Coordinates of N, CA and C in Angstrom, one line a residue:
A1 N -7.7 -16.5 -3.6 CA -6.8 -15.9 -2.7 C -5.3 -16.1 -3.1
V2 N -5.0 -17.2 -3.6 CA -3.6 -17.5 -4.1 C -3.3 -16.6 -5.2
Y3 N -4.2 -16.4 -6.2 CA -4.0 -15.6 -7.3 C -3.7 -14.1 -6.8
S4 N -4.5 -13.7 -5.8 CA -4.3 -12.3 -5.3 C -2.9 -12.2 -4.7
A5 N -2.4 -13.2 -4.0 CA -1.1 -13.1 -3.5 C 0.0 -13.1 -4.6
L6 N -0.2 -13.8 -5.6 CA 0.7 -13.8 -6.7 C 0.7 -12.5 -7.5
F7 N -0.4 -11.9 -7.6 CA -0.4 -10.6 -8.2 C 0.2 -9.5 -7.3
L8 N 0.1 -9.7 -6.0 CA 0.8 -8.8 -5.1 C 2.3 -8.9 -5.3
V9 N 2.8 -10.1 -5.6 CA 4.2 -10.3 -5.9 C 4.6 -9.4 -7.1
L10 N 3.7 -9.4 -8.2 CA 3.9 -8.5 -9.3 C 3.9 -7.1 -8.9
N11 N 3.1 -6.7 -8.0 CA 3.1 -5.3 -7.5 C 4.4 -5.0 -6.8
F12 N 4.9 -5.9 -6.0 CA 6.2 -5.6 -5.3 C 7.3 -5.5 -6.3
V13 N 7.3 -6.3 -7.4 CA 8.3 -6.2 -8.4 C 8.2 -4.9 -9.1
T14 N 7.0 -4.4 -9.3 CA 6.9 -3.1 -10.0 C 7.4 -2.0 -9.1
V15 N 7.2 -2.1 -7.8 CA 7.8 -1.1 -6.9 C 9.3 -1.2 -6.9
A16 N 9.9 -2.4 -7.0 CA 11.3 -2.5 -7.2 C 11.9 -1.9 -8.4
V17 N 11.1 -1.9 -9.5 CA 11.5 -1.3 -10.8 C 11.5 0.2 -10.5
F18 N 10.6 0.8 -9.8 CA 10.6 2.2 -9.5 C 11.8 2.6 -8.7
Y19 N 12.2 1.7 -7.7 CA 13.5 2.0 -7.0 C 14.7 2.0 -7.9
L20 N 14.7 1.1 -8.9 CA 15.8 1.0 -9.9 C 15.8 2.3 -10.7
L21 N 14.6 2.8 -11.1 CA 14.6 4.0 -11.9 C 15.0 5.2 -11.0
L22 N 14.9 5.2 -9.7 CA 15.3 6.3 -8.8 C 16.8 6.1 -8.5
G23 N 17.5 5.1 -9.0 CA 18.9 5.0 -8.8 C 19.2 4.3 -7.4
A24 N 18.4 3.5 -6.9 CA 18.6 2.8 -5.7 C 18.6 1.3 -5.9
P25 N 19.7 0.7 -6.4 CA 19.6 -0.7 -6.8 C 19.5 -1.6 -5.5
F26 N 20.2 -1.2 -4.4 CA 20.1 -2.1 -3.2 C 18.7 -2.2 -2.7
I27 N 18.0 -1.0 -2.6 CA 16.7 -1.0 -2.1 C 15.8 -1.9 -3.0
A28 N 16.0 -1.8 -4.3 CA 15.2 -2.6 -5.3 C 15.4 -4.1 -5.0
M29 N 16.7 -4.5 -4.9 CA 16.9 -5.9 -4.6 C 16.4 -6.4 -3.3
A30 N 16.5 -5.5 -2.3 CA 15.9 -5.8 -1.0 C 14.4 -5.9 -1.0
Q31 N 13.8 -5.1 -1.8 CA 12.4 -5.1 -2.0 C 11.9 -6.5 -2.6
I32 N 12.7 -6.9 -3.6 CA 12.3 -8.2 -4.2 C 12.6 -9.3 -3.3
T33 N 13.7 -9.3 -2.6 CA 14.1 -10.4 -1.7 C 13.2 -10.5 -0.5
V34 N 13.0 -9.4 0.2 CA 12.2 -9.4 1.4 C 10.7 -9.5 1.1
Y35 N 10.2 -8.6 0.3 CA 8.7 -8.6 0.2 C 8.3 -9.6 -0.8
A36 N 8.8 -9.6 -2.0 CA 8.3 -10.6 -3.0 C 8.8 -12.0 -2.7
G37 N 9.8 -12.2 -1.9 CA 10.3 -13.5 -1.5 C 9.7 -13.9 -0.2
A38 N 10.2 -13.4 0.9 CA 9.9 -13.8 2.2 C 8.5 -13.5 2.7
I39 N 8.0 -12.3 2.5 CA 6.7 -12.0 3.0 C 5.6 -12.7 2.2
M40 N 5.8 -12.9 0.9 CA 4.8 -13.6 0.2 C 4.8 -15.0 0.5
V41 N 5.9 -15.6 0.8 CA 5.9 -17.0 1.3 C 5.1 -17.1 2.6
L42 N 5.3 -16.2 3.5 CA 4.5 -16.1 4.7 C 3.0 -16.0 4.4
F43 N 2.6 -15.1 3.5 CA 1.2 -14.9 3.1 C 0.7 -16.2 2.6
L44 N 1.4 -16.9 1.7 CA 0.9 -18.1 1.1 C 0.8 -19.2 2.1
F45 N 1.7 -19.2 3.1 CA 1.5 -20.2 4.2 C 0.2 -19.9 5.0
V46 N -0.1 -18.7 5.2 CA -1.3 -18.3 6.0 C -2.5 -18.7 5.1
I47 N -2.5 -18.4 3.9 CA -3.6 -18.7 3.0 C -3.9 -20.2 2.9
M48 N -2.8 -21.0 2.8 CA -3.0 -22.4 2.7 C -3.4 -23.0 4.1
L49 N -2.9 -22.4 5.2 CA -3.2 -22.9 6.5 C -4.6 -22.6 6.8
L50 N -5.2 -21.5 6.4 CA -6.6 -21.2 6.7 C -7.5 -21.9 5.7
G51 N -7.0 -22.4 4.7 CA -7.8 -23.0 3.7 C -8.6 -22.0 2.8
A52 N -8.1 -20.8 2.7 CA -8.9 -19.8 2.0 C -9.0 -20.1 0.5
E53 N -8.1 -20.9 0.0 CA -8.2 -21.2 -1.5 C -9.3 -22.1 -1.8
A54 N -9.9 -22.8 -0.8 CA -11.1 -23.7 -1.1 C -12.4 -23.1 -0.7
L55 N -12.5 -21.8 -0.5 CA -13.7 -21.2 -0.1 C -14.6 -21.1 -1.4
P56 N -15.9 -21.2 -1.2 CA -16.8 -21.0 -2.3 C -16.8 -19.6 -2.8
A57 N -17.2 -19.4 -4.1 CA -17.3 -18.1 -4.7 C -18.4 -17.3 -4.0
T58 N -18.1 -16.0 -3.8 CA -19.1 -15.1 -3.2 C -20.2 -14.7 -4.2
Q59 N -21.3 -14.4 -3.7 CA -22.4 -14.0 -4.6 C -22.3 -12.5 -5.0
V60 N -22.4 -12.2 -6.3 CA -22.3 -10.9 -6.8 C -23.6 -10.2 -6.7
L61 N -23.6 -9.1 -6.0 CA -24.9 -8.3 -5.9 C -25.1 -7.4 -7.1
P62 N -26.3 -7.1 -7.6 CA -26.5 -6.4 -8.8 C -26.0 -4.9 -8.7
W63 N -26.0 -4.3 -7.6 CA -25.5 -2.9 -7.5 C -24.0 -2.8 -7.5
Q64 N -23.3 -3.9 -7.3 CA -21.8 -3.8 -7.2 C -21.2 -3.3 -8.6
K65 N -21.8 -3.8 -9.7 CA -21.3 -3.4 -11.0 C -21.4 -1.9 -11.2
Y66 N -22.6 -1.3 -10.8 CA -22.8 0.1 -11.0 C -21.9 0.9 -10.1
L67 N -21.7 0.4 -8.9 CA -20.8 1.1 -7.9 C -19.3 1.1 -8.5
A68 N -18.9 -0.1 -9.0 CA -17.5 -0.2 -9.5 C -17.4 0.7 -10.8
G69 N -18.4 0.8 -11.6 CA -18.4 1.7 -12.8 C -18.3 3.1 -12.4
G70 N -19.1 3.5 -11.4 CA -19.1 4.9 -10.9 C -17.8 5.3 -10.3
L71 N -17.2 4.4 -9.5 CA -15.9 4.7 -8.9 C -14.8 4.8 -10.0
A72 N -14.9 3.9 -11.0 CA -13.9 4.0 -12.1 C -14.0 5.3 -12.9
A73 N -15.3 5.8 -13.1 CA -15.5 7.0 -13.8 C -14.9 8.2 -12.9
V74 N -15.1 8.2 -11.6 CA -14.6 9.2 -10.8 C -13.1 9.2 -10.8
L75 N -12.5 8.0 -10.8 CA -11.0 7.9 -10.9 C -10.5 8.4 -12.2
A76 N -11.2 8.1 -13.3 CA -10.8 8.6 -14.6 C -10.9 10.1 -14.7
V77 N -11.9 10.7 -14.2 CA -12.1 12.2 -14.2 C -11.0 12.8 -13.3
E78 N -10.7 12.3 -12.2 CA -9.7 12.8 -11.3 C -8.3 12.7 -11.9
A79 N -8.0 11.6 -12.6 CA -6.7 11.4 -13.2 C -6.5 12.4 -14.4
T80 N -7.6 12.6 -15.1 CA -7.6 13.6 -16.2 C -7.4 15.0 -15.7
F81 N -8.1 15.3 -14.7 CA -7.9 16.7 -14.1 C -6.5 16.9 -13.6
I82 N -5.9 15.9 -12.9 CA -4.6 16.1 -12.4 C -3.6 16.2 -13.6
F83 N -3.8 15.4 -14.6 CA -2.9 15.4 -15.7 C -3.0 16.7 -16.5
L84 N -4.1 17.3 -16.6 CA -4.3 18.5 -17.4 C -3.8 19.7 -16.6
T85 N -4.0 19.7 -15.3 CA -3.6 20.9 -14.5 C -2.1 20.8 -13.9
R86 N -1.6 19.7 -13.8 CA -0.2 19.5 -13.2 C 0.8 19.1 -14.2
A87 N 0.5 18.8 -15.4 CA 1.4 18.3 -16.4 C 2.3 19.5 -16.9
R88 N 3.3 19.9 -16.2 CA 4.2 20.9 -16.5 C 5.6 20.4 -16.5
P89 N 6.5 21.0 -17.2 CA 7.9 20.5 -17.1 C 8.4 20.7 -15.7
V90 N 9.2 19.7 -15.3 CA 9.8 19.7 -14.0 C 11.0 20.7 -14.0
G91 N 11.0 21.5 -12.9 CA 12.1 22.5 -12.8 C 13.4 21.9 -12.4
E92 N 14.3 22.8 -12.2 CA 15.7 22.3 -11.7 C 15.6 21.6 -10.4
I93 N 16.1 20.5 -10.3 CA 16.1 19.7 -9.1 C 17.3 20.1 -8.3
T94 N 17.1 20.6 -7.0 CA 18.2 21.0 -6.2 C 18.7 19.8 -5.4
P95 N 20.0 19.7 -5.4 CA 20.6 18.6 -4.6 C 20.4 18.8 -3.1
P96 N 20.4 17.7 -2.4 CA 20.2 17.8 -1.0 C 21.3 18.5 -0.3
D97 N 21.1 18.9 0.9 CA 22.1 19.6 1.7 C 23.3 18.6 2.0
A98 N 24.4 19.2 2.2 CA 25.6 18.3 2.5 C 25.5 17.7 3.9
S99 N 24.7 18.3 4.7 CA 24.5 17.8 6.1 C 23.8 16.5 6.1
I100 N 23.0 16.2 5.1 CA 22.2 15.0 5.1 C 23.2 13.8 4.7
N101 N 23.3 12.8 5.5 CA 24.2 11.7 5.3 C 23.5 10.7 4.3
T102 N 23.8 10.7 3.1 CA 23.2 9.7 2.2 C 24.2 8.6 1.9
I103 N 23.7 7.4 1.9 CA 24.6 6.3 1.6 C 24.2 5.8 0.2
T104 N 25.1 5.9 -0.7 CA 24.8 5.5 -2.1 C 25.6 4.2 -2.5
N105 N 26.6 3.9 -1.7 CA 27.4 2.7 -2.0 C 27.0 1.5 -1.2
I106 N 26.8 0.4 -1.8 CA 26.4 -0.8 -1.1 C 27.4 -1.2 -0.1
R107 N 28.7 -1.1 -0.4 CA 29.7 -1.5 0.6 C 29.6 -0.6 1.8
E108 N 29.4 0.7 1.7 CA 29.2 1.6 2.8 C 28.0 1.1 3.7
L109 N 26.9 0.8 3.0 CA 25.7 0.4 3.6 C 26.0 -0.9 4.4
G110 N 26.7 -1.9 3.8 CA 27.0 -3.1 4.5 C 27.9 -2.9 5.7
D111 N 28.9 -2.0 5.6 CA 29.8 -1.7 6.7 C 29.0 -1.1 7.8
M112 N 28.1 -0.2 7.5 CA 27.3 0.5 8.6 C 26.4 -0.5 9.2
L113 N 25.8 -1.4 8.4 CA 24.8 -2.4 8.9 C 25.5 -3.4 9.9
F114 N 26.7 -3.8 9.6 CA 27.4 -4.7 10.4 C 28.3 -4.1 11.5
T115 N 28.4 -2.8 11.6 CA 29.2 -2.2 12.7 C 28.3 -1.4 13.6
K116 N 27.7 -0.3 13.1 CA 26.9 0.6 13.9 C 25.6 0.0 14.3
Y117 N 25.0 -0.7 13.3 CA 23.6 -1.3 13.6 C 23.6 -2.8 13.7
L118 N 24.7 -3.4 14.3 CA 24.8 -4.8 14.4 C 23.7 -5.4 15.3
L119 N 23.5 -4.8 16.5 CA 22.5 -5.3 17.4 C 21.1 -5.3 16.8
P120 N 20.6 -4.2 16.2 CA 19.2 -4.3 15.6 C 19.2 -5.3 14.4
F121 N 20.3 -5.5 13.7 CA 20.3 -6.5 12.6 C 20.2 -7.9 13.2
E122 N 20.9 -8.2 14.3 CA 20.8 -9.5 14.9 C 19.5 -9.8 15.5
V123 N 18.9 -8.7 16.1 CA 17.6 -8.9 16.7 C 16.5 -9.2 15.6
T124 N 16.7 -8.5 14.5 CA 15.7 -8.8 13.4 C 15.9 -10.2 12.9
S125 N 17.2 -10.6 12.7 CA 17.4 -12.0 12.2 C 16.8 -13.0 13.2
I126 N 16.9 -12.8 14.5 CA 16.4 -13.8 15.4 C 14.8 -13.7 15.4
L127 N 14.3 -12.6 15.2 CA 12.8 -12.4 15.1 C 12.3 -13.2 13.9
L128 N 13.0 -13.1 12.8 CA 12.6 -13.8 11.5 C 12.7 -15.3 11.7
L129 N 13.8 -15.7 12.4 CA 14.0 -17.1 12.7 C 12.8 -17.7 13.5
V130 N 12.5 -16.9 14.6 CA 11.3 -17.4 15.4 C 10.0 -17.4 14.6
A131 N 9.8 -16.5 13.7 CA 8.6 -16.5 12.9 C 8.6 -17.7 11.9
M132 N 9.8 -18.1 11.4 CA 9.8 -19.2 10.5 C 9.6 -20.5 11.3
V133 N 10.2 -20.7 12.5 CA 10.0 -21.9 13.3 C 8.5 -21.9 13.7
G134 N 7.9 -20.8 14.1 CA 6.5 -20.8 14.4 C 5.6 -21.2 13.3
A135 N 5.9 -20.7 12.1 CA 5.1 -21.1 10.9 C 5.2 -22.6 10.7
I136 N 6.4 -23.2 10.8 CA 6.6 -24.6 10.6 C 5.8 -25.4 11.7
V137 N 5.9 -25.0 12.9 CA 5.2 -25.7 14.0 C 3.7 -25.6 13.7
L138 N 3.2 -24.5 13.3 CA 1.7 -24.4 13.0 C 1.3 -25.3 11.9
I139 N 2.1 -25.4 10.8 CA 1.7 -26.1 9.7 C 1.9 -27.7 9.8
R140 N 2.9 -28.0 10.6 CA 3.2 -29.4 10.8 C 2.1 -30.2 11.4
K141 N 1.8 -31.3 10.9 CA 0.7 -32.2 11.4 C 1.4 -33.1 12.4
E142 N 0.7 -33.3 13.5 CA 1.2 -34.2 14.6 C 1.0 -35.6 14.2
K143 N 2.0 -36.5 14.5 CA 1.8 -37.9 14.2 C 1.2 -38.5 15.4
R144 N 0.1 -39.3 15.2 CA -0.6 -39.9 16.2 C -0.1 -41.4 16.4
V145 N 0.1 -41.8 17.6 CA 0.6 -43.2 17.8 C -0.7 -44.0 18.2
H146 N -0.9 -45.1 17.5 CA -2.1 -45.9 17.8 C -1.7 -47.0 18.8

């Protein structure tokens, strides 16, 4: 289970790379900080708290290999079909309407976050603080007095 969580971190980093390729560096860094950092620490706390890393290995059924092979073949055929039918040059990309308010500057985003959206930002920070304290209380072992 721990290895699965660590590979999920790799998946989150890959999504952040996609955000960088789309020209959104703030979202990419937020993806790494929030998901690959904070959320994965929470997942690892839960895995360790439940003791899932010490579970015995599950029994592999004989039909599972055939099912996995069949699903992989279906996925390969589907990907080939999509690649052959949809692989055309991308046309001219039209810019968004001027009426859509896009924030591309990190400073503008910070100003908006700490002025217009200050209350939701503070509520979110308090919620995260409560979640951290709750995780610490759940993990902490009580000292017994003899």
